[in-house]
Amino acid sequence: MTSETQPIRAGWTSSRLVLAVTKHPVGFWAALIVVFALARLATWGYPFDSDHWIFYYVGHNWIVDGGDLYVDAWDHKPPMIFLMNGIMAALLGDSIVLHRIWLTAFAILECWLFYLLAKRVLPGMLDRADAADASRAADRPGSRTARIIDREVAVKLTLLAYVFFRNLSQFTDSGNNTEGYGVILVLLLVLAYLKFADTGRLHWLALAGLSCGVLFWFKGNFLIFGGIIGLLLLIHGWRTRGRAGGRLILQVVVYVAPIVLVALAWFAYFAARGTFDDFWLASFGFSALYATSAWAGKVSANILLIVTTAALMVPALILFVVYLRDIRAQWKSQSYQLVGAMFLAGYVLIGLVGSFYPYYLLITMPFTVLVMIFAMLRVSSLGKVWRVILIAGLVFTLVANYAISTRQLLNNFTGSAAVDAQQKMAAAEYIQEHTEPEERILSYDYGATFYQLAQRKAPSRFVSASVLLLDFRDGFGLGFNDEVIAGMEAHGVRYVMLSGINRELYETNTQMSDYLAEHFRTAETFGDVEVLERVDE
């Protein structure tokens, strides 16, 4: 420190509470476990009725029952989510408790990978920021010198923030979704690429390509993250190699080859089974049609969903502006470029999908947290008013998001979700008493939860009424209703379950509604849930 500069007072990262949590191993591990448990509580207690059972039903049919994926059971996702659920079904059976232990183990793995990423990128970014602050202070006599933030404290705070946000139920849903598995592969992709950047060893680049190749088959638009890595590979490869174009071409081939090979393996598998067209429609074709409905506001035009997503997205975008204040000092830093580009890619991805389900944020959560915490670590370079506003805003963001997650937990045990679960369990018991195990039933509702409760199979490959509605209402022309009705006739379906939730929405599928009205009558009512029985036999 020179005589012309004045030290600033210690910032929030030097408070007694922060140091007590981060500087002592016992205190840190205790805090980490408590934060993980409290944040994940609502995920462990997530309503039984969720997307979980769609993926499980399809995966179980494929891996355990030996059915043909997309022919015997269908949902509009690429095959990896069904493969993971099929493996889970084969190992753990139907137990939701064991499933959530399985999913928690993957979440712990993901948090460890995030720790490795934060430890790799954050200290270097802070080093450059501190150097820039020192340079500015030297050029401005009488200005305050920037306080050096302990790098270990910074990494641990970032990990705690990540463990908190990524485990909240609005972002995890039930824990079983493409984003939950996909974010692990995104982290592997980034870590492998950075290891290649550090060492120049091509096997790390091949691992990055393999991670991207597998990631794509969880959800096709996740490829945007692999595209960012490919762009950085080209930029830095060209800049550092100069005219050695052959070396850069080799690097590109090593990165792209695993992506292509994984794709070819899936193509060969479905072509060999004669189900390629079904695979293509479910993996990509239907999703493209779905996006047109989403952009038309027909999928997630729910103000509660938008507010829930905005509770993290808006603060993150505000802090991204603070993150960009260091662009002059950081623009050559590959870590800074990568974190910023991946953050933007995630938000562009949400915009391109056109729907605003909060769990879409999970796939970009590592970079959202890195941007937010890096910005908060830099508040000492701002004026007092802005420091107070940003710190208060972060506290509000933590509280608001935890409240949203806790609301879902309370709803599961005391709210409408609890009532709906009780009614559906009663309806499932009724159907079990009046049907044989091999009989088929129709659950005319979103998802496959009722099939799991009743331990009965659907009359066709379609397990969710939502895809029937989209096809009919939005004019996709895929004939899903016809296939379900044909399956009901072929299997002699005697019972149908109608849920009270979204009943009016599904009644807009008039082809199905007219068919049910013509052939079925109410047999029993359980609150808002109806069981219909065939009357024209």
mmCIF file of N, CA and C in Angstrom, residues 51 55 77 81 106 110 162 166 170-173 175-187 215 218-222 225 349-350 353 355 357-366:
data_model
loop_
_atom_site.group_PDB
_atom_site.id
_atom_site.type_symbol
_atom_site.label_atom_id
_atom_site.label_comp_id
_atom_site.label_asym_id
_atom_site.label_seq_id
_atom_site.Cartn_x
_atom_site.Cartn_y
_atom_site.Cartn_z
ATOM 1 N N ASP A 51 -43.225 -35.717 -13.253
ATOM 2 C CA ASP A 51 -42.652 -36.301 -14.473
ATOM 3 C C ASP A 51 -41.850 -37.565 -14.185
ATOM 4 N N PHE A 55 -40.857 -40.873 -17.071
ATOM 5 C CA PHE A 55 -39.539 -41.391 -17.448
ATOM 6 C C PHE A 55 -39.349 -42.815 -16.924
ATOM 7 N N LYS A 77 -38.718 -37.338 -25.629
ATOM 8 C CA LYS A 77 -37.357 -37.057 -25.192
ATOM 9 C C LYS A 77 -36.413 -38.013 -25.919
ATOM 10 N N ILE A 81 -32.510 -40.260 -21.037
ATOM 11 C CA ILE A 81 -33.271 -40.161 -19.789
ATOM 12 C C ILE A 81 -34.015 -41.474 -19.516
ATOM 13 N N PHE A 106 -26.443 -38.669 -7.323
ATOM 14 C CA PHE A 106 -26.015 -37.926 -8.512
ATOM 15 C C PHE A 106 -25.874 -36.438 -8.208
ATOM 16 N N GLU A 110 -22.538 -34.151 -8.632
ATOM 17 C CA GLU A 110 -22.582 -32.882 -9.360
ATOM 18 C C GLU A 110 -21.979 -31.748 -8.529
ATOM 19 N N TYR A 162 -23.970 -22.776 -4.449
ATOM 20 C CA TYR A 162 -24.403 -23.746 -5.461
ATOM 21 C C TYR A 162 -25.227 -24.865 -4.835
ATOM 22 N N ARG A 166 -29.038 -25.271 -6.277
ATOM 23 C CA ARG A 166 -29.300 -26.398 -7.166
ATOM 24 C C ARG A 166 -30.211 -27.448 -6.529
ATOM 25 N N GLN A 170 -37.964 -26.075 -6.911
ATOM 26 C CA GLN A 170 -38.434 -25.479 -8.153
ATOM 27 C C GLN A 170 -37.438 -25.698 -9.287
ATOM 28 N N PHE A 171 -36.184 -25.972 -8.945
ATOM 29 C CA PHE A 171 -35.162 -26.222 -9.962
ATOM 30 C C PHE A 171 -34.900 -27.711 -10.160
ATOM 31 N N THR A 172 -35.094 -28.504 -9.124
ATOM 32 C CA THR A 172 -34.871 -29.949 -9.258
ATOM 33 C C THR A 172 -36.101 -30.673 -9.762
ATOM 34 N N ASP A 173 -37.316 -30.069 -9.562
ATOM 35 C CA ASP A 173 -38.566 -30.796 -9.770
ATOM 36 C C ASP A 173 -38.520 -32.007 -8.835
ATOM 37 N N GLY A 175 -36.245 -34.230 -9.084
ATOM 38 C CA GLY A 175 -34.854 -34.683 -9.157
ATOM 39 C C GLY A 175 -34.585 -35.556 -10.360
ATOM 40 N N ASN A 176 -35.648 -36.083 -10.965
ATOM 41 C CA ASN A 176 -35.512 -37.016 -12.085
ATOM 42 C C ASN A 176 -35.932 -36.315 -13.373
ATOM 43 N N ASN A 177 -34.975 -35.664 -14.028
ATOM 44 C CA ASN A 177 -35.275 -35.005 -15.297
ATOM 45 C C ASN A 177 -34.005 -34.874 -16.120
ATOM 46 N N THR A 178 -34.166 -34.440 -17.345
ATOM 47 C CA THR A 178 -33.016 -34.340 -18.249
ATOM 48 C C THR A 178 -31.999 -33.321 -17.757
ATOM 49 N N GLU A 179 -32.480 -32.237 -17.130
ATOM 50 C CA GLU A 179 -31.570 -31.205 -16.632
ATOM 51 C C GLU A 179 -30.721 -31.734 -15.474
ATOM 52 N N GLY A 180 -31.324 -32.545 -14.602
ATOM 53 C CA GLY A 180 -30.606 -33.070 -13.454
ATOM 54 C C GLY A 180 -29.442 -33.958 -13.844
ATOM 55 N N TYR A 181 -29.642 -34.802 -14.844
ATOM 56 C CA TYR A 181 -28.535 -35.619 -15.343
ATOM 57 C C TYR A 181 -27.625 -34.802 -16.266
ATOM 58 N N GLY A 182 -28.242 -33.926 -17.063
ATOM 59 C CA GLY A 182 -27.478 -33.190 -18.069
ATOM 60 C C GLY A 182 -26.447 -32.251 -17.476
ATOM 61 N N VAL A 183 -26.758 -31.630 -16.324
ATOM 62 C CA VAL A 183 -25.817 -30.662 -15.747
ATOM 63 C C VAL A 183 -24.526 -31.351 -15.325
ATOM 64 N N ILE A 184 -24.588 -32.622 -14.961
ATOM 65 C CA ILE A 184 -23.364 -33.370 -14.641
ATOM 66 C C ILE A 184 -22.472 -33.461 -15.875
ATOM 67 N N LEU A 185 -23.077 -33.727 -17.012
ATOM 68 C CA LEU A 185 -22.307 -33.826 -18.253
ATOM 69 C C LEU A 185 -21.787 -32.477 -18.705
ATOM 70 N N VAL A 186 -22.547 -31.406 -18.454
ATOM 71 C CA VAL A 186 -22.049 -30.065 -18.761
ATOM 72 C C VAL A 186 -20.798 -29.770 -17.943
ATOM 73 N N LEU A 187 -20.816 -30.123 -16.672
ATOM 74 C CA LEU A 187 -19.644 -29.907 -15.821
ATOM 75 C C LEU A 187 -18.463 -30.750 -16.281
ATOM 76 N N LEU A 215 -24.455 -35.879 -23.627
ATOM 77 C CA LEU A 215 -25.351 -34.792 -23.213
ATOM 78 C C LEU A 215 -26.438 -34.537 -24.246
ATOM 79 N N PHE A 218 -29.651 -36.488 -24.004
ATOM 80 C CA PHE A 218 -30.633 -36.177 -22.966
ATOM 81 C C PHE A 218 -31.649 -35.164 -23.482
ATOM 82 N N LYS A 219 -31.162 -34.156 -24.161
ATOM 83 C CA LYS A 219 -32.046 -33.175 -24.799
ATOM 84 C C LYS A 219 -31.237 -32.484 -25.888
ATOM 85 N N GLY A 220 -31.786 -32.465 -27.093
ATOM 86 C CA GLY A 220 -31.025 -32.000 -28.242
ATOM 87 C C GLY A 220 -30.500 -30.581 -28.118
ATOM 88 N N ASN A 221 -31.304 -29.669 -27.514
ATOM 89 C CA ASN A 221 -30.847 -28.279 -27.458
ATOM 90 C C ASN A 221 -29.734 -28.045 -26.439
ATOM 91 N N PHE A 222 -29.390 -29.080 -25.642
ATOM 92 C CA PHE A 222 -28.219 -28.961 -24.762
ATOM 93 C C PHE A 222 -26.927 -28.851 -25.562
ATOM 94 N N PHE A 225 -24.267 -25.933 -25.338
ATOM 95 C CA PHE A 225 -23.113 -25.866 -24.438
ATOM 96 C C PHE A 225 -21.868 -26.470 -25.096
ATOM 97 N N LEU A 349 -30.924 -20.514 -24.327
ATOM 98 C CA LEU A 349 -31.615 -21.792 -24.459
ATOM 99 C C LEU A 349 -33.043 -21.706 -23.944
ATOM 100 N N ILE A 350 -33.227 -21.096 -22.786
ATOM 101 C CA ILE A 350 -34.568 -20.941 -22.221
ATOM 102 C C ILE A 350 -35.434 -20.088 -23.150
ATOM 103 N N VAL A 353 -36.515 -22.103 -26.243
ATOM 104 C CA VAL A 353 -37.567 -23.081 -25.959
ATOM 105 C C VAL A 353 -38.929 -22.399 -25.916
ATOM 106 N N SER A 355 -40.673 -21.552 -23.268
ATOM 107 C CA SER A 355 -41.442 -21.822 -22.053
ATOM 108 C C SER A 355 -40.529 -21.606 -20.852
ATOM 109 N N TYR A 357 -40.358 -22.952 -17.491
ATOM 110 C CA TYR A 357 -40.365 -23.820 -16.321
ATOM 111 C C TYR A 357 -39.087 -23.586 -15.518
ATOM 112 N N PRO A 358 -39.196 -23.429 -14.193
ATOM 113 C CA PRO A 358 -38.011 -23.103 -13.390
ATOM 114 C C PRO A 358 -36.895 -24.138 -13.500
ATOM 115 N N TYR A 359 -37.260 -25.418 -13.682
ATOM 116 C CA TYR A 359 -36.210 -26.437 -13.703
ATOM 117 C C TYR A 359 -35.312 -26.324 -14.942
ATOM 118 N N TYR A 360 -35.720 -25.524 -15.942
ATOM 119 C CA TYR A 360 -34.813 -25.277 -17.067
ATOM 120 C C TYR A 360 -33.543 -24.569 -16.608
ATOM 121 N N LEU A 361 -33.628 -23.843 -15.490
ATOM 122 C CA LEU A 361 -32.458 -23.115 -14.987
ATOM 123 C C LEU A 361 -31.393 -24.050 -14.431
ATOM 124 N N LEU A 362 -31.756 -25.281 -14.115
ATOM 125 C CA LEU A 362 -30.787 -26.187 -13.497
ATOM 126 C C LEU A 362 -29.616 -26.479 -14.420
ATOM 127 N N ILE A 363 -29.860 -26.578 -15.712
ATOM 128 C CA ILE A 363 -28.789 -26.942 -16.642
ATOM 129 C C ILE A 363 -27.708 -25.859 -16.703
ATOM 130 N N THR A 364 -28.079 -24.616 -16.417
ATOM 131 C CA THR A 364 -27.107 -23.529 -16.438
ATOM 132 C C THR A 364 -26.758 -23.039 -15.032
ATOM 133 N N MET A 365 -27.196 -23.769 -14.008
ATOM 134 C CA MET A 365 -26.983 -23.342 -12.628
ATOM 135 C C MET A 365 -25.506 -23.148 -12.259
ATOM 136 N N PRO A 366 -24.572 -24.006 -12.717
ATOM 137 C CA PRO A 366 -23.166 -23.769 -12.351
ATOM 138 C C PRO A 366 -22.679 -22.382 -12.742
#
